[in-house]
XYZ file of C-alpha atoms in Angstrom:
498
model
C 50.583 -13.673 72.946
C 47.131 -12.190 72.325
C 48.629 -9.329 70.276
C 50.650 -11.762 68.113
C 47.592 -13.941 67.554
C 45.510 -10.922 66.539
C 48.217 -9.746 64.107
C 48.432 -13.207 62.519
C 44.658 -13.374 62.160
C 44.477 -9.934 60.504
C 47.282 -10.818 58.063
C 45.408 -13.971 57.001
C 42.237 -11.955 56.324
C 44.179 -9.305 54.389
C 45.937 -11.939 52.257
C 42.595 -13.598 51.454
C 41.007 -10.346 50.296
C 44.034 -9.302 48.207
C 44.210 -12.697 46.462
C 40.492 -12.581 45.783
C 40.815 -9.093 44.286
C 43.743 -10.125 42.076
C 41.986 -13.281 40.808
C 38.732 -11.504 40.002
C 38.102 -10.960 36.278
C 36.831 -7.466 35.578
C 36.135 -7.634 31.825
C 35.696 -10.025 28.888
C 36.838 -9.698 25.264
C 34.268 -8.831 22.621
C 33.694 -11.997 20.639
C 31.240 -13.917 18.509
C 31.430 -15.944 15.275
C 32.166 -15.323 11.633
C 29.827 -17.095 9.206
C 31.188 -18.554 5.983
C 30.263 -20.865 3.140
C 31.516 -21.688 -0.347
C 30.104 -22.753 -3.686
C 32.055 -26.003 -3.433
C 32.193 -27.570 0.049
C 35.514 -27.387 1.869
C 36.720 -30.095 4.223
C 36.368 -28.500 7.658
C 38.535 -31.143 9.342
C 41.518 -30.349 7.115
C 43.477 -27.248 8.114
C 46.039 -25.227 6.267
C 46.639 -25.141 2.536
C 43.877 -26.752 0.480
C 45.513 -28.509 -2.454
C 44.233 -27.597 -5.932
C 41.894 -25.018 -4.412
C 41.773 -21.376 -5.473
C 39.113 -19.158 -3.936
C 37.643 -15.769 -4.669
C 36.570 -14.235 -1.370
C 33.327 -12.248 -1.225
C 32.957 -10.566 2.146
C 30.995 -8.088 4.203
C 30.665 -7.192 7.874
C 28.044 -8.434 10.317
C 28.129 -5.913 13.121
C 27.583 -2.254 13.860
C 27.973 0.128 16.746
C 26.684 3.425 18.064
C 27.055 5.652 21.099
C 24.411 3.675 23.019
C 25.030 0.134 24.221
C 23.208 -2.525 22.168
C 21.497 0.155 20.080
C 23.111 -0.197 16.671
C 20.556 -0.604 13.853
C 23.312 -0.100 11.210
C 20.908 -0.081 8.272
C 23.176 1.305 5.573
C 26.451 0.750 7.385
C 25.933 -2.993 7.836
C 22.547 -4.343 6.717
C 22.899 -3.122 3.134
C 26.049 -5.251 2.789
C 24.573 -8.300 4.535
C 21.415 -8.268 2.417
C 23.375 -7.723 -0.793
C 25.748 -10.614 -0.130
C 22.916 -12.972 0.891
C 20.985 -12.069 -2.255
C 24.204 -12.576 -4.238
C 24.549 -16.089 -2.852
C 20.907 -16.841 -3.693
C 21.448 -15.657 -7.283
C 24.732 -17.548 -7.735
C 23.846 -20.882 -6.167
C 21.840 -22.502 -9.022
C 24.352 -21.465 -11.700
C 27.429 -22.534 -9.737
C 25.879 -25.967 -9.227
C 25.064 -26.434 -12.920
C 28.151 -24.735 -14.373
C 30.734 -24.425 -11.586
C 33.549 -21.944 -12.320
C 37.209 -23.035 -12.005
C 37.757 -20.972 -8.839
C 35.748 -21.655 -5.706
C 33.793 -18.666 -4.362
C 34.221 -18.234 -0.618
C 31.566 -16.109 1.107
C 32.444 -14.660 4.506
C 30.480 -12.540 6.967
C 32.925 -10.990 9.430
C 31.796 -10.234 12.977
C 33.291 -7.476 15.135
C 34.552 -5.311 12.269
C 33.232 -2.149 13.911
C 35.776 -2.739 16.693
C 38.999 -2.677 14.674
C 38.310 -5.717 12.508
C 38.008 -8.461 15.117
C 36.547 -11.123 12.802
C 38.794 -10.585 9.783
C 41.874 -10.323 12.025
C 41.070 -13.708 13.519
C 40.489 -15.373 10.137
C 43.741 -14.010 8.683
C 45.576 -15.012 11.862
C 44.229 -18.564 11.578
C 45.175 -18.704 7.886
C 48.753 -17.706 8.753
C 48.961 -20.421 11.426
C 47.438 -23.101 9.148
C 44.472 -23.339 11.483
C 41.758 -22.655 8.902
C 40.299 -24.637 6.002
C 42.326 -22.536 3.537
C 45.392 -20.352 3.771
C 46.458 -17.127 2.087
C 48.038 -19.066 -0.791
C 44.551 -20.297 -1.708
C 43.204 -16.752 -2.051
C 42.952 -15.693 -5.671
C 41.286 -12.302 -5.126
C 38.750 -10.556 -2.918
C 35.614 -8.481 -3.427
C 34.163 -6.766 -0.370
C 30.730 -5.179 -0.153
C 30.698 -1.983 1.868
C 27.936 0.586 2.178
C 25.785 0.140 -0.921
C 22.577 1.894 0.090
C 22.641 4.061 -3.073
C 21.625 7.243 -1.265
C 22.666 9.497 -4.099
C 21.811 8.289 -7.583
C 22.685 4.872 -8.971
C 26.475 5.005 -8.858
C 28.848 2.512 -7.277
C 32.567 2.964 -6.760
C 35.298 0.327 -6.930
C 37.909 1.181 -4.292
C 41.351 -0.402 -4.530
C 44.541 -0.238 -2.500
C 47.174 2.104 -3.985
C 50.002 0.545 -1.957
C 49.568 -3.036 -3.166
C 48.984 -1.794 -6.732
C 52.567 -0.576 -6.834
C 53.299 -4.204 -7.600
C 52.770 -4.545 -11.365
C 51.302 -8.039 -11.114
C 48.724 -6.956 -8.519
C 47.936 -3.782 -10.479
C 47.289 -5.791 -13.634
C 44.943 -8.158 -11.810
C 43.081 -5.310 -10.107
C 42.590 -3.515 -13.426
C 41.265 -6.714 -14.975
C 38.935 -7.186 -12.023
C 37.554 -3.673 -12.462
C 36.920 -4.364 -16.145
C 34.979 -7.499 -15.241
C 32.801 -5.598 -12.757
C 32.062 -2.934 -15.340
C 31.172 -5.537 -17.964
C 28.870 -7.232 -15.444
C 27.010 -3.927 -15.038
C 25.899 -3.986 -18.681
C 22.116 -4.031 -18.876
C 21.655 -2.944 -15.263
C 20.412 0.412 -14.067
C 23.731 1.060 -12.351
C 26.930 2.887 -13.170
C 30.263 1.679 -11.841
C 33.296 3.920 -11.600
C 36.667 4.012 -9.842
C 38.188 6.713 -7.637
C 41.620 8.174 -8.117
C 44.341 5.531 -8.104
C 46.116 7.324 -5.249
C 43.043 7.382 -3.002
C 43.381 4.970 -0.051
C 40.860 2.298 0.807
C 37.860 3.189 2.976
C 37.455 1.299 6.287
C 37.172 -2.340 5.201
C 38.025 -5.905 6.206
C 40.151 -6.169 3.064
C 42.814 -4.104 4.830
C 43.517 -6.938 7.281
C 44.398 -9.235 4.365
C 46.569 -6.578 2.741
C 48.598 -6.164 5.929
C 49.864 -9.702 5.369
C 49.903 -10.037 1.594
C 49.239 -7.976 -1.525
C 46.029 -9.628 -2.693
C 44.142 -8.251 -5.726
C 40.819 -6.951 -4.509
C 38.140 -4.298 -4.558
C 35.774 -2.703 -2.068
C 32.400 -1.858 -3.573
C 30.650 1.174 -2.050
C 28.202 3.923 -2.977
C 30.614 6.776 -2.204
C 33.731 8.183 -3.756
C 35.801 10.292 -1.364
C 33.475 10.571 1.645
C 30.540 8.626 3.073
C 27.063 9.403 1.808
C 25.699 7.920 5.018
C 25.188 10.835 7.425
C 24.417 8.470 10.304
C 27.291 6.008 10.010
C 27.637 4.100 13.318
C 24.777 6.133 14.760
C 21.483 5.342 16.437
C 19.753 6.938 13.452
C 21.178 4.603 10.821
C 17.865 2.751 10.763
C 15.248 1.606 8.253
C 14.188 5.175 7.543
C 17.764 6.134 6.684
C 17.833 3.310 4.115
C 14.412 4.411 2.820
C 12.689 1.171 3.818
C 9.079 2.270 4.280
C 5.709 0.585 3.740
C 2.188 1.716 2.887
C 0.136 2.153 6.068
C -2.563 -0.408 5.200
C -0.304 -3.479 4.907
C -0.340 -6.329 7.414
C 2.978 -7.685 8.766
C 2.896 -10.637 6.343
C 2.234 -8.269 3.459
C 5.074 -5.989 4.548
C 7.370 -9.013 4.632
C 7.080 -9.530 0.871
C 6.495 -5.921 -0.188
C 9.197 -4.848 -2.643
C 10.271 -1.384 -1.554
C 12.451 0.859 -3.695
C 15.394 -0.032 -1.466
C 14.758 -3.748 -2.104
C 14.738 -3.231 -5.865
C 17.950 -1.169 -5.720
C 19.810 -3.701 -3.585
C 18.583 -6.530 -5.818
C 20.325 -4.837 -8.745
C 23.494 -4.384 -6.690
C 23.347 -8.079 -5.736
C 22.922 -9.028 -9.391
C 25.994 -6.961 -10.257
C 28.051 -8.544 -7.467
C 26.926 -12.073 -8.363
C 27.794 -11.678 -12.036
C 31.120 -10.044 -11.171
C 32.067 -12.894 -8.839
C 31.099 -15.509 -11.408
C 33.304 -13.905 -14.075
C 36.123 -13.348 -11.579
C 35.970 -17.026 -10.630
C 36.431 -17.987 -14.277
C 32.818 -18.632 -15.219
C 31.618 -18.267 -18.788
C 29.926 -15.001 -19.678
C 27.154 -16.790 -21.549
C 25.702 -17.823 -18.175
C 25.469 -14.271 -16.832
C 21.868 -13.758 -17.954
C 20.876 -16.648 -15.680
C 22.257 -14.817 -12.659
C 19.657 -12.422 -11.264
C 18.929 -11.598 -7.631
C 15.329 -11.969 -6.482
C 13.828 -8.664 -5.216
C 11.368 -10.640 -3.085
C 14.237 -12.291 -1.176
C 15.822 -8.873 -0.701
C 12.495 -7.468 0.555
C 12.164 -10.293 3.102
C 15.732 -9.791 4.285
C 15.285 -6.050 4.715
C 12.069 -6.528 6.666
C 13.623 -9.144 8.947
C 16.865 -7.268 9.606
C 15.411 -3.771 9.927
C 11.763 -4.060 10.992
C 10.774 -7.338 12.640
C 12.851 -10.484 13.051
C 9.896 -12.344 14.562
C 8.237 -12.988 11.206
C 6.903 -16.097 9.505
C 9.923 -16.549 7.209
C 12.579 -16.245 9.911
C 10.585 -18.558 12.194
C 10.506 -21.221 9.486
C 14.320 -21.156 9.261
C 15.051 -21.603 12.973
C 14.964 -24.803 15.060
C 11.557 -25.839 16.436
C 12.652 -25.527 20.068
C 13.349 -21.842 19.467
C 10.025 -21.032 17.834
C 7.939 -23.122 20.232
C 9.490 -21.745 23.375
C 9.286 -18.204 22.102
C 12.810 -17.458 23.278
C 12.840 -13.699 23.837
C 16.556 -13.572 23.152
C 16.014 -14.715 19.561
C 12.506 -13.827 18.502
C 11.778 -10.746 20.540
C 10.159 -7.780 18.891
C 12.175 -5.590 16.567
C 15.288 -6.189 14.441
C 18.200 -8.462 15.439
C 21.098 -7.250 17.552
C 24.064 -5.993 15.528
C 26.288 -5.246 18.537
C 28.928 -7.969 18.804
C 28.631 -8.402 22.596
C 30.492 -11.007 24.620
C 29.912 -14.018 22.447
C 28.676 -17.522 23.233
C 30.375 -17.904 26.608
C 28.364 -15.058 28.118
C 25.384 -14.343 25.893
C 25.487 -16.996 23.184
C 25.375 -16.352 19.436
C 21.613 -15.805 19.636
C 22.139 -12.255 20.870
C 23.423 -11.044 17.524
C 22.662 -11.285 13.839
C 25.050 -14.240 13.542
C 22.496 -16.988 14.053
C 20.005 -15.509 11.606
C 22.632 -15.243 8.867
C 23.747 -18.806 9.560
C 20.254 -20.257 9.127
C 19.373 -18.006 6.174
C 22.497 -19.246 4.396
C 21.473 -22.831 5.114
C 18.074 -22.091 3.583
C 19.494 -20.408 0.471
C 22.230 -22.949 -0.278
C 21.178 -26.122 1.503
C 19.485 -29.333 0.441
C 16.521 -30.904 2.211
C 17.339 -34.424 3.407
C 15.284 -37.342 4.685
C 17.199 -37.531 7.958
C 15.295 -37.773 11.214
C 15.865 -35.306 14.015
C 18.240 -37.671 15.785
C 20.203 -38.350 12.597
C 20.293 -34.641 11.770
C 21.835 -33.867 15.142
C 24.305 -36.772 14.829
C 25.085 -37.094 11.105
C 28.347 -38.957 11.760
C 26.227 -42.008 12.646
C 24.792 -42.064 9.110
C 27.107 -43.683 6.561
C 25.809 -41.642 3.631
C 26.502 -38.264 5.261
C 29.771 -36.352 5.572
C 30.072 -34.075 8.594
C 33.458 -32.800 7.419
C 31.956 -31.263 4.276
C 28.520 -30.229 5.524
C 26.645 -28.885 8.514
C 23.170 -30.132 9.361
C 20.278 -27.967 10.547
C 16.966 -29.159 11.982
C 14.565 -26.359 11.063
C 10.894 -25.647 11.713
C 9.753 -25.373 8.119
C 7.115 -23.028 6.702
C 3.813 -22.961 8.557
C 0.524 -23.555 6.768
C -2.635 -21.557 7.388
C -4.038 -23.783 10.131
C -0.972 -25.536 11.518
C 2.670 -25.143 12.360
C 5.390 -26.226 9.981
C 6.725 -29.751 9.622
C 10.377 -29.805 10.766
C 13.004 -31.217 8.429
C 16.774 -31.497 8.128
C 18.816 -29.228 5.866
C 22.349 -30.087 4.703
C 24.530 -27.111 3.779
C 28.206 -26.129 3.681
C 27.693 -23.307 6.171
C 30.190 -22.949 8.997
C 31.010 -20.753 11.973
C 34.498 -19.682 12.961
C 35.567 -17.797 16.063
C 35.654 -14.020 15.913
C 37.857 -12.929 18.803
C 40.960 -10.783 18.650
C 44.203 -12.815 18.447
C 45.611 -10.488 21.119
C 43.706 -12.483 23.752
C 45.124 -15.777 22.511
C 48.638 -14.348 22.438
C 48.108 -12.596 25.795
C 49.446 -9.429 24.190
C 47.111 -6.873 25.698
C 49.239 -3.988 24.458
C 49.466 -5.402 20.951
C 49.956 -2.820 18.168
C 48.653 -5.326 15.596
C 45.382 -6.571 17.081
C 42.516 -4.894 18.880
C 41.856 -5.437 22.582
C 38.252 -4.323 22.926
C 36.556 -5.616 26.069
C 33.335 -5.142 27.959
C 33.242 -4.736 31.720
C 31.565 -7.468 33.688
C 28.216 -6.485 35.051
C 27.545 -7.252 38.691
C 24.169 -7.256 40.342
C 23.596 -4.395 42.759
C 21.779 -5.331 45.948
C 19.884 -3.095 48.324
C 17.760 -3.647 51.440
C 14.628 -1.620 51.948
C 13.396 -0.905 55.474
C 9.857 0.256 56.111
C 9.421 3.372 58.244
C 7.153 2.848 61.259
C 4.068 4.980 61.898
C 4.334 8.234 63.900
C 2.482 6.724 66.870
C 4.780 3.692 67.015
C 7.848 5.917 66.804
C 6.638 8.065 69.762
C 5.736 4.956 71.759
C 9.177 3.470 71.119
C 10.817 6.745 72.149
C 8.723 6.977 75.315
C 9.471 3.399 76.337
C 13.150 3.988 75.666
C 13.231 7.153 77.809
C 11.326 5.394 80.605
C 13.744 2.454 80.557
C 16.656 4.882 80.610
C 15.310 6.779 83.643
C 14.469 3.569 85.433
C 17.964 2.263 84.748
C 19.524 5.458 86.112
C 17.347 5.260 89.226
C 18.199 1.612 89.867
C 21.875 2.287 89.228
C 21.862 5.216 91.732
C 20.085 3.152 94.366
C 22.465 0.219 93.999
C 25.487 2.526 94.027
C 24.379 4.351 97.230
C 23.675 1.080 99.041
C 26.700 -0.775 97.686
C 28.394 -1.202 101.099
C 25.258 -2.653 102.571
C 24.292 -4.793 99.622
C 27.672 -6.206 98.707
C 29.467 -6.422 102.127
C 29.995 -9.932 103.631
C 29.428 -10.648 107.376
C 32.621 -10.953 109.401
C 32.882 -14.456 110.851
C 34.160 -14.840 114.445
C 37.698 -16.061 114.663
C 38.127 -19.754 115.517
C 40.745 -21.169 117.910
C 42.480 -24.439 117.904
C 42.839 -24.612 121.648
């Protein structure tokens, strides 16, 4: 019976440990958010095909990677595209409000592109399933901004897809799009050319759209057949690689607004992209002279993304609770984090560049409202506001010389959408169509430290132990030799019953 009970007990323990091992999650999918906005607000509550809506997509990537974990400055590989597209939006916004083009311009910042196009895969997947504000039938064309650091000269290249251009209709539209970009370059200190028609696309988010449908589109980059960026996806793709340097006698606030050569170059690229998008969306060419990117905005963006995110401009764009608490995750020293990480469930969107781009977009395209903090956080309670068309941001505001800023509410059509590989929604971990990048879960390692006693205490302990041992042996020998005397019982005399 005891052996059966012991066997049953051991089987219960073994079953418990095996079930615990099988239920334990060892890794999490890389995930974060895409950031998007449009010149005309889109109804976020409506999913699928947007009636009477045709959009020109302008896109770039948000993330970078390198050999070292969370060390991915990605100056030319990523930041050049982010800054250019943000400056493009700033240049386009006033004109598109006064003279809106027939086609809506949809700006998208894709997260996780360095890991096999996580963000763009998710957006295309949602469009196919009618789970996004637009679908692929709404897409008129696409212009993606790649590496535009202009390392060598002042030349840009318009890359197109040779496979989709085998369709005559797509080829005609792509050729017309190239002509519009070249006409937009008139008067700028830039030359725009196209590679060989047979040359395939460079790594780009546009490829994820082409896998589903032949969409007319271009990828704008500063290279023809091979990258000019020697440090692509490297630890050394930093501010120095993009030639963002400052005179030694400038204070941080002076560096923030200092227009470096890189800022002036990217401002011209942004002007080109903005004018190209406006023409592509059907805007009138007479308005092109009113579309010019601000080099000062570009200089501030470069400083914040490559040098120091904890600066006066970025602080004015973030919520007051972030700036007052001095959250190290958001406003720590140095540039933002461009590694995608594990998203909001583990780290939160504050651990990447996502949140900065979101609030910068709100600043560049938003409208200041008279809403209170409570109304800004709950706009559905205000009859005059529409939460389906706009997002609302309670921001710190610019600080004066002797005081902090006065917070206010900004209304903007800036949205977030999930950037996680569809493979994890489909539970297809061996999927040939979608990436399955994960990060192992980190567990805390525990250790106990024991102090070593002094030499005297060690010898004393040894001596006492030896003495106790000898005494025990002596007592044991004495008791053993006298066992018959010590443990024998006296024989009682027999009793009789008669």
